[in-house]
mmCIF file of C-alpha atoms and ligand atoms in Angstrom:
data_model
loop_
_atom_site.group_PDB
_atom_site.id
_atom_site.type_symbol
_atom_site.label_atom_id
_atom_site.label_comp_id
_atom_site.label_asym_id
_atom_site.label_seq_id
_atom_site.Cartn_x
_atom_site.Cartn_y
_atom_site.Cartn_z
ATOM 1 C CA UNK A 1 96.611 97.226 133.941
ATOM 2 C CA UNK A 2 93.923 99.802 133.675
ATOM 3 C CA UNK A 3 90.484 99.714 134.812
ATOM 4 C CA UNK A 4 88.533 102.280 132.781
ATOM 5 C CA UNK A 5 87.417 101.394 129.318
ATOM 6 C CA UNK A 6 88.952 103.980 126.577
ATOM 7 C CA UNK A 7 87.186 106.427 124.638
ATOM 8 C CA UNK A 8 88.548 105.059 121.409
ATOM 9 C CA UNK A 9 89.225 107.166 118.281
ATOM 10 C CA UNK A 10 89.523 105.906 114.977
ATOM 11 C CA UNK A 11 91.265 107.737 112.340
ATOM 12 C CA UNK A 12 91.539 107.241 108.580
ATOM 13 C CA UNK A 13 93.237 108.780 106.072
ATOM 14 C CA UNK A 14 91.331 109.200 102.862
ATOM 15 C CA UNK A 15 93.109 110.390 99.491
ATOM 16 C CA UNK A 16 90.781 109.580 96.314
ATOM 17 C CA UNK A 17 89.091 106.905 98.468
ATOM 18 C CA UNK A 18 85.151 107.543 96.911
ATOM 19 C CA UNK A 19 84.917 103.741 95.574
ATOM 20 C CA UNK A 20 85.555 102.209 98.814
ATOM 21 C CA UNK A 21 84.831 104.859 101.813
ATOM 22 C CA UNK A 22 81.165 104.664 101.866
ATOM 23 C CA UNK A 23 81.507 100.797 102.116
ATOM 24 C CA UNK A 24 84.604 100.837 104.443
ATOM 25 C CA UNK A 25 82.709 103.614 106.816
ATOM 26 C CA UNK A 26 80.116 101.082 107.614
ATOM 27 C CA UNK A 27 82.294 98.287 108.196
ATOM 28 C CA UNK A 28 84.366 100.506 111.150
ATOM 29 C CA UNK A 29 80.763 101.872 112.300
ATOM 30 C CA UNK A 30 79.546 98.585 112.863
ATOM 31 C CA UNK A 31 82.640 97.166 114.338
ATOM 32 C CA UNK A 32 82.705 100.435 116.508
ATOM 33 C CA UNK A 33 79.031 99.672 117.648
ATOM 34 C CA UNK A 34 80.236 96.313 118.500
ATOM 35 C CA UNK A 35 83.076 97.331 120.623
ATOM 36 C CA UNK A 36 80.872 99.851 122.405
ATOM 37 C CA UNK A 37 77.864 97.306 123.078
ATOM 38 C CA UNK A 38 80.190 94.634 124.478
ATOM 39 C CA UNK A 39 81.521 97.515 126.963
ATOM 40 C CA UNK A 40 84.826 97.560 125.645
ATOM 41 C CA UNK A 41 84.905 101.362 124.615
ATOM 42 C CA UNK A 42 83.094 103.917 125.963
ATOM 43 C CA UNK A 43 79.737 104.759 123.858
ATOM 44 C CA UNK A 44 81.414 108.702 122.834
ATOM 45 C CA UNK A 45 84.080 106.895 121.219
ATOM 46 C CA UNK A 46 84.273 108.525 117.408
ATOM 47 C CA UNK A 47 86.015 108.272 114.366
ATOM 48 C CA UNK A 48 87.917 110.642 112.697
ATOM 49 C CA UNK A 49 87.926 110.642 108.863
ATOM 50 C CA UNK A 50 91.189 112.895 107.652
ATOM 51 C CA UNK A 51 90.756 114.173 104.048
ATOM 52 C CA UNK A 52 94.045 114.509 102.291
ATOM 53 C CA UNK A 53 93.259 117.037 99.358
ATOM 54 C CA UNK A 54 91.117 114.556 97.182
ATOM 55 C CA UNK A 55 90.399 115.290 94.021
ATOM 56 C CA UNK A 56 86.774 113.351 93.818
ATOM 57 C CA UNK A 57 84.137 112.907 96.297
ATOM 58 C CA UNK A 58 85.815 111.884 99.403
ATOM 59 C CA UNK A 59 85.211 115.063 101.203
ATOM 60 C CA UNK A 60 81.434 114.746 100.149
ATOM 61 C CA UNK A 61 80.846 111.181 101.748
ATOM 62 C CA UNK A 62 82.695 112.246 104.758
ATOM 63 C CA UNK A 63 80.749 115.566 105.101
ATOM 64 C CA UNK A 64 77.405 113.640 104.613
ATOM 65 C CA UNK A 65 78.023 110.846 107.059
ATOM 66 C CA UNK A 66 79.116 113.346 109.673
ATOM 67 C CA UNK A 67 76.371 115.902 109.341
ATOM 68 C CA UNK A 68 73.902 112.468 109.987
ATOM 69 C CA UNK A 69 76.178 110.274 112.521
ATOM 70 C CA UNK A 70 77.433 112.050 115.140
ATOM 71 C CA UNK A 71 80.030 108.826 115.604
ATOM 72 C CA UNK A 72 81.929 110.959 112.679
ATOM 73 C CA UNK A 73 84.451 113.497 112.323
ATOM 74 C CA UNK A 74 86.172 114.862 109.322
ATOM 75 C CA UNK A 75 89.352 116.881 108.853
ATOM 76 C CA UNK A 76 89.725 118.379 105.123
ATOM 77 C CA UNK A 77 93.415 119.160 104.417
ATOM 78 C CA UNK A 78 94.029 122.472 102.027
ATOM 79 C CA UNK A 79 95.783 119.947 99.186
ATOM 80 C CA UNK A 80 98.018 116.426 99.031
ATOM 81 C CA UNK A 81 100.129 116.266 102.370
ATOM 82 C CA UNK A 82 100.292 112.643 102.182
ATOM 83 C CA UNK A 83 99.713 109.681 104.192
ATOM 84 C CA UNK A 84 102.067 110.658 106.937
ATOM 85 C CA UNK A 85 100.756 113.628 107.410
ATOM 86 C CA UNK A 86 97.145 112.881 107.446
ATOM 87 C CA UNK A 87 97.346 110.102 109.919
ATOM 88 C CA UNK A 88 99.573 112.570 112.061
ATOM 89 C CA UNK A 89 96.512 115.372 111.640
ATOM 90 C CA UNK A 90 94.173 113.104 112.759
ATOM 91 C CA UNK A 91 96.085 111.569 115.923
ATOM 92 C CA UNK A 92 96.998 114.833 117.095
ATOM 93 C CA UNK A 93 93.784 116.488 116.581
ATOM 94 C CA UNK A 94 92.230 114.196 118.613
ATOM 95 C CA UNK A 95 94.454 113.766 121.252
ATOM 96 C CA UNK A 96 92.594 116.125 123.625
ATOM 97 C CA UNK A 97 89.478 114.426 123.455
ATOM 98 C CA UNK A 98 90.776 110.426 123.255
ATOM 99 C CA UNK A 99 92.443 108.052 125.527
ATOM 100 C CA UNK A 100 93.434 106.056 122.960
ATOM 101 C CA UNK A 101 93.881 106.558 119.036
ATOM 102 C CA UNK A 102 93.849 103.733 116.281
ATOM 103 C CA UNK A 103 95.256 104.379 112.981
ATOM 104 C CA UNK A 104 93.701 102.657 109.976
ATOM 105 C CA UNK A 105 93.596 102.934 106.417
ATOM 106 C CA UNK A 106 90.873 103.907 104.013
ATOM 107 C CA UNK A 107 91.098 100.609 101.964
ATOM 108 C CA UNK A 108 90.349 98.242 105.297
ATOM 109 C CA UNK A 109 93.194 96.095 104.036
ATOM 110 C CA UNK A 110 93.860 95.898 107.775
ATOM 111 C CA UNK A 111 91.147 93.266 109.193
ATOM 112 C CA UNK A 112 88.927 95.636 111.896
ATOM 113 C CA UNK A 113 88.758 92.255 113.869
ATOM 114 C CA UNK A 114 92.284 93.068 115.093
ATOM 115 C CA UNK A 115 90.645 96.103 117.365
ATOM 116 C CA UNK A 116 89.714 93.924 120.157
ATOM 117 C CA UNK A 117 93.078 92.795 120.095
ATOM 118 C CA UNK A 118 94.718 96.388 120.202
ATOM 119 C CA UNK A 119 91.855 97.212 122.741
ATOM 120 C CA UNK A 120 92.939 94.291 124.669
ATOM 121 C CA UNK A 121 96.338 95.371 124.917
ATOM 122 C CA UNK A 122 95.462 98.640 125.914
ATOM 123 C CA UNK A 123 93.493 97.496 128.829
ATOM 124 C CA UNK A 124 96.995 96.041 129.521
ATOM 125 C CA UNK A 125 98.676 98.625 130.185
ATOM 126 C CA UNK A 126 100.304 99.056 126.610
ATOM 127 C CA UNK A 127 100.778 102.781 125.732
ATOM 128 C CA UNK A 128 101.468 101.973 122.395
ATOM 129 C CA UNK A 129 100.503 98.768 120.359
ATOM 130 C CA UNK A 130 101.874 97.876 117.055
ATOM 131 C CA UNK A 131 100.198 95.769 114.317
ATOM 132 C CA UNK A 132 102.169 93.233 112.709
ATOM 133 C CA UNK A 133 100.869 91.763 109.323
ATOM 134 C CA UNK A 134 100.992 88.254 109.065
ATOM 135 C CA UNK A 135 102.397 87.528 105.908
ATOM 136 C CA UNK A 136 102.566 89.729 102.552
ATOM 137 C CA UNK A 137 100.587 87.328 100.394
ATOM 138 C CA UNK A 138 97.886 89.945 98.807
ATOM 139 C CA UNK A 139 100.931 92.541 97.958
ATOM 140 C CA UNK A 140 102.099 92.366 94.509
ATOM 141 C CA UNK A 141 105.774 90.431 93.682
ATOM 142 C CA UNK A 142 107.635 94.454 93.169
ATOM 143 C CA UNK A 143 106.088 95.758 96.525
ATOM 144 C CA UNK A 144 107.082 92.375 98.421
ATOM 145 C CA UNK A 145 110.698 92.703 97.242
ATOM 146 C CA UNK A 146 110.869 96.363 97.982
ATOM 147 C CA UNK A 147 109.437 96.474 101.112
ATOM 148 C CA UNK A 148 111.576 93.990 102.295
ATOM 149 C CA UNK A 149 114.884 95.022 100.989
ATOM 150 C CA UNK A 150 113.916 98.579 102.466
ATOM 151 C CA UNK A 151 113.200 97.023 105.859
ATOM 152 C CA UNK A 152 116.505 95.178 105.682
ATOM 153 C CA UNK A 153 118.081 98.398 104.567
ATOM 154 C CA UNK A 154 116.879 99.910 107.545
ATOM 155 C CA UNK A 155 118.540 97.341 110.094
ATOM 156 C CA UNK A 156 121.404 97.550 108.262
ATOM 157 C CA UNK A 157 121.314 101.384 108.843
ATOM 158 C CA UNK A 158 120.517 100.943 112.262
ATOM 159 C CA UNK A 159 117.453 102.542 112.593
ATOM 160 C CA UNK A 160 114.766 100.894 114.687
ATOM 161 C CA UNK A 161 111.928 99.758 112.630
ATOM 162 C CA UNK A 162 109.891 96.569 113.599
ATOM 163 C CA UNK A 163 109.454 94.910 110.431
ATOM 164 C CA UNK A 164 106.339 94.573 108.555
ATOM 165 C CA UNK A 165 104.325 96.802 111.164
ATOM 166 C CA UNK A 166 102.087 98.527 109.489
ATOM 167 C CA UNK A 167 100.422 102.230 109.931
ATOM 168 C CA UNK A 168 97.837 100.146 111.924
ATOM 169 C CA UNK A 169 98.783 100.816 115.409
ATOM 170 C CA UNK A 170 97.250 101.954 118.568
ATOM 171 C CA UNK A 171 98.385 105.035 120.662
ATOM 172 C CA UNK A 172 97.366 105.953 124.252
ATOM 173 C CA UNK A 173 96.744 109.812 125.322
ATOM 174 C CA UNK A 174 100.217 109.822 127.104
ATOM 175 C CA UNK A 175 101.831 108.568 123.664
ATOM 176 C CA UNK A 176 99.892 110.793 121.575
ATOM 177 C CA UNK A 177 101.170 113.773 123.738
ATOM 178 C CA UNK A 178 104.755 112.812 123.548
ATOM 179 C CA UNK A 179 104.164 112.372 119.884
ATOM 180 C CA UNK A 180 102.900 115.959 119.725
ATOM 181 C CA UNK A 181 106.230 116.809 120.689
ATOM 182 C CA UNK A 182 108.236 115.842 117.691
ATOM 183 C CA UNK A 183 108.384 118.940 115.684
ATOM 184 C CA UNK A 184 110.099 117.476 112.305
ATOM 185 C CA UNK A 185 108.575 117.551 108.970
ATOM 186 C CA UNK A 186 110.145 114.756 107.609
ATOM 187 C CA UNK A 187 108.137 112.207 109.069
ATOM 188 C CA UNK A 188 108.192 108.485 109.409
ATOM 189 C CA UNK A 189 106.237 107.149 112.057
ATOM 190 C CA UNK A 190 106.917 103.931 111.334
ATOM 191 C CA UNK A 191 110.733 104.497 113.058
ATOM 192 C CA UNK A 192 109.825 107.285 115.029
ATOM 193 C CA UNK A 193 107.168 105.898 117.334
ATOM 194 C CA UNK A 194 109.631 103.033 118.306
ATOM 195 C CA UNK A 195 112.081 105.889 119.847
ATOM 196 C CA UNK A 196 109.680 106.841 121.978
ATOM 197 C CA UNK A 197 109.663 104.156 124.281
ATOM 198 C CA UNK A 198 106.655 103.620 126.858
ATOM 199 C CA UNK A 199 105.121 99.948 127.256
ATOM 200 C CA UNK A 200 104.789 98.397 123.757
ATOM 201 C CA UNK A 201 103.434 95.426 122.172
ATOM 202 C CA UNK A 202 102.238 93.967 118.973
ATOM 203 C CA UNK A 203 98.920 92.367 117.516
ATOM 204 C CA UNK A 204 98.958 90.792 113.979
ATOM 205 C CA UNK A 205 96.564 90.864 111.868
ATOM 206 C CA UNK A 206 95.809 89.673 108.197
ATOM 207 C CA UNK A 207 95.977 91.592 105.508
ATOM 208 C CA UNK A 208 93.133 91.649 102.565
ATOM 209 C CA UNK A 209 92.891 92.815 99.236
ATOM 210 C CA UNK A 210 91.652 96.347 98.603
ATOM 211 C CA UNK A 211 88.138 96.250 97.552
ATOM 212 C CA UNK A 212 88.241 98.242 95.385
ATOM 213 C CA UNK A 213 89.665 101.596 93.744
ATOM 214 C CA UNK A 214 93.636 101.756 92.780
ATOM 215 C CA UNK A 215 96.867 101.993 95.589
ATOM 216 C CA UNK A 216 97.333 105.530 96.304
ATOM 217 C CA UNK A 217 100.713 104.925 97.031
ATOM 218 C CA UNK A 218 102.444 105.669 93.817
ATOM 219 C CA UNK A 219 106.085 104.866 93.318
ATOM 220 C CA UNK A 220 107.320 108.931 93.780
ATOM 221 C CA UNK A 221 105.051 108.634 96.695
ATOM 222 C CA UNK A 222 106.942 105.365 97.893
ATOM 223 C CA UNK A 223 109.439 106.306 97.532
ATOM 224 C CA UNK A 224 109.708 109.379 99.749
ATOM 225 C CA UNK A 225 108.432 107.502 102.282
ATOM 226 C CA UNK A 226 111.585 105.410 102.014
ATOM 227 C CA UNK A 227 113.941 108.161 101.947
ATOM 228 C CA UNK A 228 112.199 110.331 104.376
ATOM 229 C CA UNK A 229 112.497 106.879 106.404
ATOM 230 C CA UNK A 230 116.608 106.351 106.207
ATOM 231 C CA UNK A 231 117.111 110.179 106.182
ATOM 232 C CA UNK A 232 114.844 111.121 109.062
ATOM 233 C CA UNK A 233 116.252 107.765 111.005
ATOM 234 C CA UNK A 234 119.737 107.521 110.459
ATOM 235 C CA UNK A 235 123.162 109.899 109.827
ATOM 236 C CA UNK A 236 124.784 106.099 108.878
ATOM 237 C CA UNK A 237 124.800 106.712 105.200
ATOM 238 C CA UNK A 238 127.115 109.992 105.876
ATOM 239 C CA UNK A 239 129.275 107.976 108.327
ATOM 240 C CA UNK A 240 129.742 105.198 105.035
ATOM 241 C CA UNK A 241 130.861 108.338 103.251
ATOM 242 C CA UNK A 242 133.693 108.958 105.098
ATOM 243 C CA UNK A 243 134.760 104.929 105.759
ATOM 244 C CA UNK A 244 134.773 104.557 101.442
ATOM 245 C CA UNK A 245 136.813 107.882 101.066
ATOM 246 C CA UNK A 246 139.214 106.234 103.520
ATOM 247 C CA UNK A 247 138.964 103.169 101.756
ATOM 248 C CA UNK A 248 139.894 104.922 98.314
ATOM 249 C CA UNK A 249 142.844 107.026 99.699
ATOM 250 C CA UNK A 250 144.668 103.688 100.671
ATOM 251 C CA UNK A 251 143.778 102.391 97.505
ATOM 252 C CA UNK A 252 145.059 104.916 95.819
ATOM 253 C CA UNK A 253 147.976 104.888 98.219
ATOM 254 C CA UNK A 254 148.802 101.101 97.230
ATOM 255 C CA UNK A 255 148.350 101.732 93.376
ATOM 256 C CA UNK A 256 150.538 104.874 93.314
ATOM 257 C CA UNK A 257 153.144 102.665 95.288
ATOM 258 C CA UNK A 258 152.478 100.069 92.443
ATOM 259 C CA UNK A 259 152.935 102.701 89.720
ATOM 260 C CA UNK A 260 156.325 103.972 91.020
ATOM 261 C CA UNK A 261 157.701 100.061 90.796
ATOM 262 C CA UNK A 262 156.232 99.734 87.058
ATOM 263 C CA UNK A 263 157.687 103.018 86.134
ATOM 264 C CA UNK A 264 161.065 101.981 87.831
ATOM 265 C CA UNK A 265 160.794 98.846 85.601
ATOM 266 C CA UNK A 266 159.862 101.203 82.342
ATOM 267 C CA UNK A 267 156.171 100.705 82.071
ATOM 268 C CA UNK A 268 154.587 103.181 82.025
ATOM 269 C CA UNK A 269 151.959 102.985 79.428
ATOM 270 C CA UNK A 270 150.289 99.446 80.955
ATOM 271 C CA UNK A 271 148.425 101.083 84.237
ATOM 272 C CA UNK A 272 146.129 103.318 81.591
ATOM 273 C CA UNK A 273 143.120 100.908 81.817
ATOM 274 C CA UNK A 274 143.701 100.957 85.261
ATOM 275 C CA UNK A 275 144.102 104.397 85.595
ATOM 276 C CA UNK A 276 140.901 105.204 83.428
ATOM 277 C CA UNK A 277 139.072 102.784 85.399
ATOM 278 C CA UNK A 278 139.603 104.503 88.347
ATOM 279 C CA UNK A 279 138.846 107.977 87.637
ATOM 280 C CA UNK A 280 135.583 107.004 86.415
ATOM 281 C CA UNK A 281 135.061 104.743 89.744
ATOM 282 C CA UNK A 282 135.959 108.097 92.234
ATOM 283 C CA UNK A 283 134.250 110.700 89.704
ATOM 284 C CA UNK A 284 131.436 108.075 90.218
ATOM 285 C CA UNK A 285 131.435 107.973 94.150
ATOM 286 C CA UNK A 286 132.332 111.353 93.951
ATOM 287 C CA UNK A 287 128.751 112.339 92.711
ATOM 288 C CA UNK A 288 127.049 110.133 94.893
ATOM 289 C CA UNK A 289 128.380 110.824 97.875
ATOM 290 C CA UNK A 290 128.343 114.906 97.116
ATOM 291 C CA UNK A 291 124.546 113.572 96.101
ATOM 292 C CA UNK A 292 123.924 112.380 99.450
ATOM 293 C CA UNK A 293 125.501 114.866 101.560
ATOM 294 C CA UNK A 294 123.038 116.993 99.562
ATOM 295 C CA UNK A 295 120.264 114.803 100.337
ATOM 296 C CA UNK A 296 120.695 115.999 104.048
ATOM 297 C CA UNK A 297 121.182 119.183 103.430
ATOM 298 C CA UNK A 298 118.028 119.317 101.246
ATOM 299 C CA UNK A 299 115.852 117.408 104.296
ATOM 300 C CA UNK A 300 117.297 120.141 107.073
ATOM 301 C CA UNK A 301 116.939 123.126 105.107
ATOM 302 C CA UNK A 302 112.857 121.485 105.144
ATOM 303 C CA UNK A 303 113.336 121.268 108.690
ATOM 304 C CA UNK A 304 114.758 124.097 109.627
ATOM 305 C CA UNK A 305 111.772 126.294 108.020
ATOM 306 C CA UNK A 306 109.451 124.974 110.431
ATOM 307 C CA UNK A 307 106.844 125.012 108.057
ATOM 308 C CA UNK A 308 103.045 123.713 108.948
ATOM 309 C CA UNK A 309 103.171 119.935 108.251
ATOM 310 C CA UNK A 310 99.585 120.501 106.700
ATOM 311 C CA UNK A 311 97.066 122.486 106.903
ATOM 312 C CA UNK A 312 93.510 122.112 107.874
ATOM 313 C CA UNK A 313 90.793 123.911 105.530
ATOM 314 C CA UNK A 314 87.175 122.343 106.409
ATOM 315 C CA UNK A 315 86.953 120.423 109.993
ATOM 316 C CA UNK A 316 83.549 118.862 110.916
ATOM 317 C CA UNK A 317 83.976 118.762 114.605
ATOM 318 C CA UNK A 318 82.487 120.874 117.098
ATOM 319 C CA UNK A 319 79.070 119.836 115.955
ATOM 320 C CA UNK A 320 79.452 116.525 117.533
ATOM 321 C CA UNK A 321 79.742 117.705 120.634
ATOM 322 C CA UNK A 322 83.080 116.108 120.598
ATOM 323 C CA UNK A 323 84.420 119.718 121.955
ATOM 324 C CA UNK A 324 83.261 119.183 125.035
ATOM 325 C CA UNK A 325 85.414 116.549 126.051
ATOM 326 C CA UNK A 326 88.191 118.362 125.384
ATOM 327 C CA UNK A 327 87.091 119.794 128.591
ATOM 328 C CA UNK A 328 86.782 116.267 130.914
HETATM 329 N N1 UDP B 1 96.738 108.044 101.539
HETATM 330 C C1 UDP B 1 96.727 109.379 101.933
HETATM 331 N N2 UDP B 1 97.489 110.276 101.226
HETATM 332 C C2 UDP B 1 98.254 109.911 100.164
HETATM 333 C C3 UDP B 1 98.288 108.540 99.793
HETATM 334 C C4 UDP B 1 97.523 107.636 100.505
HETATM 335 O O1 UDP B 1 96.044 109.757 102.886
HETATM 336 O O2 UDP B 1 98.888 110.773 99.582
HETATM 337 C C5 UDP B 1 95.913 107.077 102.311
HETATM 338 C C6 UDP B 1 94.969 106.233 101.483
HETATM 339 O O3 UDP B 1 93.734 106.875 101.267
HETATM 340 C C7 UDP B 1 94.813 104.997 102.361
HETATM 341 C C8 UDP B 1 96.180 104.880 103.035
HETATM 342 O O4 UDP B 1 96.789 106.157 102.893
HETATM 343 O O5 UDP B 1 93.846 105.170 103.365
HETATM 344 C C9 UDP B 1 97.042 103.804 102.418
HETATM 345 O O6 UDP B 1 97.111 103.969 101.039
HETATM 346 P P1 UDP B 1 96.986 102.758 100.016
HETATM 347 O O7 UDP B 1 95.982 101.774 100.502
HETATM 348 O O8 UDP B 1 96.724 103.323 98.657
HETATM 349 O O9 UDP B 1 98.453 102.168 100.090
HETATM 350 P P2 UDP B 1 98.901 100.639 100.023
HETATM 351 O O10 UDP B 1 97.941 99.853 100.875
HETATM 352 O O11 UDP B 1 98.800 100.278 98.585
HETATM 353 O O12 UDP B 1 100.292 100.665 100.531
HETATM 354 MG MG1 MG B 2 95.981 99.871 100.971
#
């Protein structure tokens, strides 16, 4: 249990987001008042608005509201980084300052009521608190399917992902800081907060429809996620490797043993079909295995150049006054 209320920062990641920011700004501003006026979060609470290279006016609206609301904070990337990255930015930016950090996204598909709930939690004790979404009704039929055979890929891979969380979650100071200390690029918090232990627990929430604009989660963009997810989670895939090649040596064991009685018995000619069938089968794992090896490789040479996992051109902060509790 704690006693003192949080100083509660909200981040958002905005790519492209000018049809639905202005709107969605008010919406967590008011919510935010709400929370402070029924002495649930301390009245310096803020929230941070993370601009991920947007090609229209996103940095504009965030820039205005901040230079007016002192509740406001921006963070303007120096191009695309992606989701990932921009809800990382914003968590560890403001980890100095916050005792506890809620991730949401730009759209408000994630119902604000839900705060009070993570809040809640936090007053708890909870260092980190997950939201769960209730059911997938608004996605569309391909991102249902896909999202679930991706979570069920995951299990199966034996990486620990708590299905149908969302990047709506809630992070305490102490989390945030042991966050900071995960130094990979290829990130998926999704499976990596769950590794870090501390006291957890979950809040659901309902999903809505986006208000407006289009998803900015393309399929490329979707896609990385999901391989950055297995690859960054779990060496299983590489383990599988070596299991079929064993598999396929005894096969090919059996079947040469096979061939030696049907060329003791004079035919020859009758294993070509099977013969043909097979060297396209191992030429065929052959690539994709040497494909996923590569895959590896690829995702630790990233690694292993320790490269900025964005970078930070514009930041509204230090007006606010929010520098100076960094200090407290
Ligand atoms: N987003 C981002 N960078 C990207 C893509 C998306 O910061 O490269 C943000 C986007 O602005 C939104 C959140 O990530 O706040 C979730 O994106 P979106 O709502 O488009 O995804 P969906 O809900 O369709 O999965
Ligand atoms: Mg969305």
């Amino acid at each position: 249990m704690r006693d003192k209320i949080p100083r509660l920062f909200i981040v958002i990641p905005c790519y492209n987001e000018e049809e639905v920011l202005e709107e969605s700004m008010k919406i967590l501003r008011d919510k935010l008042t709400g929370l402070i006026g029924a002495g649930k979060v301390k009245d310096d609470s803020r929230i941070v608005c993370v601009d991920d290279g947007s090609r229209d006016r996103t940095w504009d609206i965030i820039a205005k509201r901040a230079s007016t609301d002192d509740v406001f904070l921006g963070l303007k990337f120096s191009r695309n980084y992606g989701h990932q990255n921009a809800i990382l930015a914003g968590m560890l930016e403001s980890r100095k300052a916050a005792d506890c950090v809620v991730t949401i996204d730009a759209d408000l598909q994630q119902d604000v009521e839900a705060l009070d709930d993570f809040i809640a939690k936090y007053m708890e004790g909870c260092d980190v608190v997950y939201g769960i979404r209730n059911d997938r009704d608004t996605d569309k039929a391909g991102k249902k399917i896909t999202a679930e055979a991706f979570y069920m890929l995951m299990r199966l891979l034996g990486a620990k992902v708590i299905p149908n969380s969302a990047d709506y979650r809630l992070l305490s100071a102490k989390a945030l800081e042991a966050l900071a200390d995960y130094p990979e690029s290829n990130l998926f918090l999704r499976g990596l907060i769950p590794t870090m232990g501390f006291k957890s627990d979950v809040v659901y929430f309902d999903v809505k429809d986006r208000t407006g604009g289009q998803s900015k989660y393309t399929l490329s963009k979707m896609l990385n996620l999901a391989l950055d997810g297995i690859t960054s989670m779990s060496t299983r895939p590489l383990e599988l490797i070596v299991v079929l090649g064993l598999v396929f040596c005894l096969m090919a064991l059996v079947i040469f043993i096979l061939s030696m009685i049907d060329w003791a018995r004079g035919m020859v000619v009758q294993g070509w079909t099977t013969t043909v069938a097979l060297l396209c089968l191992i030429g065929g794992m052959n690539l994709l295995t040497n494909g996923l090896v590569g895959l590896y490789v690829g995702k630790t040479y990233i690694e292993i150049k320790h490269r900025p996992r964005y970078i930070i051109d514009q930041s509204i902060w230090d007006g606010s006054g929010v520098l100076e509790l960094y200090d407290q």
